[in-house]
Amino acid sequence: MANSAATRPITESLSSSGMQASRPIDLYAGFTRFELELEFVQSLANPYYLNHLASQKLLQDPSFVEYLKYLQYFARPEYTRYLSYPGPTLKALELLQQEKFRQDILSPDMVARLAEETLLTIIKPK
């Protein structure tokens, strides 16, 4: 069975002990897993999106919470450099590790407060 164009593997160079090797990279609708995870983790900086996730009960799903834990690799410097707004993104990712926050984000007051903090972080007066 042939791979569709959307999931056709490509190869990337790997440097291991100074040797070059290649391995297939799966594509999902033309994007790598890293690109999809980067896009998703950056969306977590939006408090209104966090509220939406909570309202859909995703933040109560243990497998989704585990996925959020997995995404903490973005806090490592080699990955943080890809984030457009690392401060708010990593803060949200950290807060999402706390069960209380995952419940509190349903509150419109919490969303508004977090949105204001995020804006103040992004738009710094010069």
mmCIF file of C-alpha atoms in Angstrom:
data_model
loop_
_atom_site.group_PDB
_atom_site.id
_atom_site.type_symbol
_atom_site.label_atom_id
_atom_site.label_comp_id
_atom_site.label_asym_id
_atom_site.label_seq_id
_atom_site.Cartn_x
_atom_site.Cartn_y
_atom_site.Cartn_z
ATOM 1 C CA MET A 1 0.000 0.000 0.000
ATOM 2 C CA ALA A 2 1.511 3.340 -1.050
ATOM 3 C CA ASN A 3 1.702 6.256 1.357
ATOM 4 C CA SER A 4 -0.538 9.171 0.518
ATOM 5 C CA ALA A 5 1.099 12.533 -0.125
ATOM 6 C CA ALA A 6 -0.165 13.718 3.261
ATOM 7 C CA THR A 7 1.739 11.047 5.191
ATOM 8 C CA ARG A 8 4.583 10.296 2.768
ATOM 9 C CA PRO A 9 7.840 9.902 4.694
ATOM 10 C CA ILE A 10 10.733 12.203 3.938
ATOM 11 C CA THR A 11 14.234 11.871 5.329
ATOM 12 C CA GLU A 12 16.326 14.069 7.564
ATOM 13 C CA SER A 13 20.018 14.023 8.278
ATOM 14 C CA LEU A 14 21.028 12.808 11.696
ATOM 15 C CA SER A 15 24.393 13.479 13.188
ATOM 16 C CA SER A 16 25.400 10.624 15.448
ATOM 17 C CA SER A 17 29.028 10.319 16.480
ATOM 18 C CA GLY A 18 29.994 12.448 13.501
ATOM 19 C CA MET A 19 28.349 10.050 11.048
ATOM 20 C CA GLN A 20 25.542 11.074 8.744
ATOM 21 C CA ALA A 21 22.473 8.878 8.561
ATOM 22 C CA SER A 22 18.953 9.387 7.398
ATOM 23 C CA ARG A 23 15.639 8.259 8.780
ATOM 24 C CA PRO A 24 12.123 8.729 7.485
ATOM 25 C CA ILE A 25 10.005 11.557 8.884
ATOM 26 C CA ASP A 26 6.277 11.128 8.761
ATOM 27 C CA LEU A 27 4.225 14.030 7.505
ATOM 28 C CA TYR A 28 0.719 14.785 8.696
ATOM 29 C CA ALA A 29 -1.138 16.897 6.126
ATOM 30 C CA GLY A 30 2.277 18.074 4.951
ATOM 31 C CA PHE A 31 3.626 18.992 8.401
ATOM 32 C CA THR A 32 6.063 17.235 10.689
ATOM 33 C CA ARG A 33 5.026 16.218 14.184
ATOM 34 C CA PHE A 34 7.316 18.912 15.590
ATOM 35 C CA GLU A 35 5.618 21.603 13.502
ATOM 36 C CA LEU A 36 2.191 20.478 14.702
ATOM 37 C CA GLU A 37 3.309 20.357 18.325
ATOM 38 C CA LEU A 38 4.926 23.790 18.006
ATOM 39 C CA GLU A 39 1.716 25.272 16.601
ATOM 40 C CA PHE A 40 -0.352 23.669 19.352
ATOM 41 C CA VAL A 41 1.939 24.619 22.242
ATOM 42 C CA GLN A 42 1.999 28.235 21.057
ATOM 43 C CA SER A 43 -1.794 28.323 21.037
ATOM 44 C CA LEU A 44 -1.689 27.584 24.772
ATOM 45 C CA ALA A 45 -0.532 31.179 25.365
ATOM 46 C CA ASN A 46 -4.099 32.253 24.494
ATOM 47 C CA PRO A 47 -6.211 32.207 27.702
ATOM 48 C CA TYR A 48 -9.429 32.086 25.666
ATOM 49 C CA TYR A 49 -8.229 28.917 23.981
ATOM 50 C CA LEU A 50 -7.390 27.419 27.379
ATOM 51 C CA ASN A 51 -10.932 28.249 28.479
ATOM 52 C CA HIS A 52 -12.255 26.521 25.361
ATOM 53 C CA LEU A 53 -10.194 23.398 26.090
ATOM 54 C CA ALA A 54 -11.532 23.383 29.657
ATOM 55 C CA SER A 55 -15.121 23.880 28.510
ATOM 56 C CA GLN A 56 -14.729 20.863 26.213
ATOM 57 C CA LYS A 57 -13.508 18.890 29.260
ATOM 58 C CA LEU A 58 -10.186 18.109 27.571
ATOM 59 C CA LEU A 59 -8.292 19.380 30.614
ATOM 60 C CA GLN A 60 -9.986 16.634 32.651
ATOM 61 C CA ASP A 61 -8.884 13.877 30.290
ATOM 62 C CA PRO A 62 -5.860 12.045 31.809
ATOM 63 C CA SER A 63 -4.360 11.279 28.391
ATOM 64 C CA PHE A 64 -4.598 14.948 27.378
ATOM 65 C CA VAL A 65 -2.980 15.980 30.680
ATOM 66 C CA GLU A 66 -0.162 13.514 29.944
ATOM 67 C CA TYR A 67 0.251 15.092 26.507
ATOM 68 C CA LEU A 68 0.580 18.511 28.153
ATOM 69 C CA LYS A 69 3.245 17.051 30.425
ATOM 70 C CA TYR A 70 5.078 15.652 27.383
ATOM 71 C CA LEU A 71 5.031 19.091 25.723
ATOM 72 C CA GLN A 72 7.185 20.496 28.507
ATOM 73 C CA TYR A 73 10.189 19.669 26.330
ATOM 74 C CA PHE A 74 9.563 23.106 24.803
ATOM 75 C CA ALA A 75 11.028 24.614 28.002
ATOM 76 C CA ARG A 76 14.464 23.323 26.989
ATOM 77 C CA PRO A 77 16.589 26.037 25.295
ATOM 78 C CA GLU A 78 17.022 24.092 22.060
ATOM 79 C CA TYR A 79 13.221 24.154 21.623
ATOM 80 C CA THR A 80 12.346 27.462 23.319
ATOM 81 C CA ARG A 81 14.062 29.301 20.497
ATOM 82 C CA TYR A 82 11.243 28.246 18.153
ATOM 83 C CA LEU A 83 8.519 29.878 20.274
ATOM 84 C CA SER A 84 7.235 33.274 19.140
ATOM 85 C CA TYR A 85 6.249 34.269 22.692
ATOM 86 C CA PRO A 86 8.162 31.966 25.014
ATOM 87 C CA GLY A 87 7.188 33.752 28.249
ATOM 88 C CA PRO A 88 3.396 33.395 27.997
ATOM 89 C CA THR A 89 3.621 30.020 26.246
ATOM 90 C CA LEU A 90 5.825 28.411 28.879
ATOM 91 C CA LYS A 91 3.883 30.023 31.726
ATOM 92 C CA ALA A 92 0.641 28.543 30.391
ATOM 93 C CA LEU A 93 2.274 25.156 29.921
ATOM 94 C CA GLU A 94 3.531 25.280 33.511
ATOM 95 C CA LEU A 95 0.135 26.349 34.874
ATOM 96 C CA LEU A 96 -1.591 23.556 32.962
ATOM 97 C CA GLN A 97 0.388 21.023 34.998
ATOM 98 C CA GLN A 98 -1.673 22.085 38.046
ATOM 99 C CA GLU A 99 -5.089 20.510 38.471
ATOM 100 C CA LYS A 100 -6.436 23.593 40.262
ATOM 101 C CA PHE A 101 -5.521 25.836 37.329
ATOM 102 C CA ARG A 102 -7.146 23.410 34.874
ATOM 103 C CA GLN A 103 -10.371 23.878 36.864
ATOM 104 C CA ASP A 104 -9.982 27.625 37.490
ATOM 105 C CA ILE A 105 -9.494 28.484 33.805
ATOM 106 C CA LEU A 106 -13.243 27.895 33.359
ATOM 107 C CA SER A 107 -13.816 31.151 35.259
ATOM 108 C CA PRO A 108 -14.258 34.233 33.025
ATOM 109 C CA ASP A 109 -12.459 36.287 35.692
ATOM 110 C CA MET A 110 -9.426 34.001 35.544
ATOM 111 C CA VAL A 111 -9.407 34.153 31.732
ATOM 112 C CA ALA A 112 -9.602 37.967 31.771
ATOM 113 C CA ARG A 113 -6.814 38.268 34.349
ATOM 114 C CA LEU A 114 -4.568 35.882 32.445
ATOM 115 C CA ALA A 115 -5.317 37.661 29.149
ATOM 116 C CA GLU A 116 -4.320 40.985 30.698
ATOM 117 C CA GLU A 117 -1.082 39.516 32.093
ATOM 118 C CA THR A 118 -0.300 37.966 28.712
ATOM 119 C CA LEU A 119 -0.835 41.259 26.908
ATOM 120 C CA LEU A 120 1.357 43.108 29.379
ATOM 121 C CA THR A 121 4.088 40.532 28.803
ATOM 122 C CA ILE A 122 3.864 40.709 25.007
ATOM 123 C CA ILE A 123 3.404 44.469 24.611
ATOM 124 C CA LYS A 124 6.119 46.108 26.673
ATOM 125 C CA PRO A 125 6.226 49.923 26.639
ATOM 126 C CA LYS A 126 9.471 51.258 25.192
#
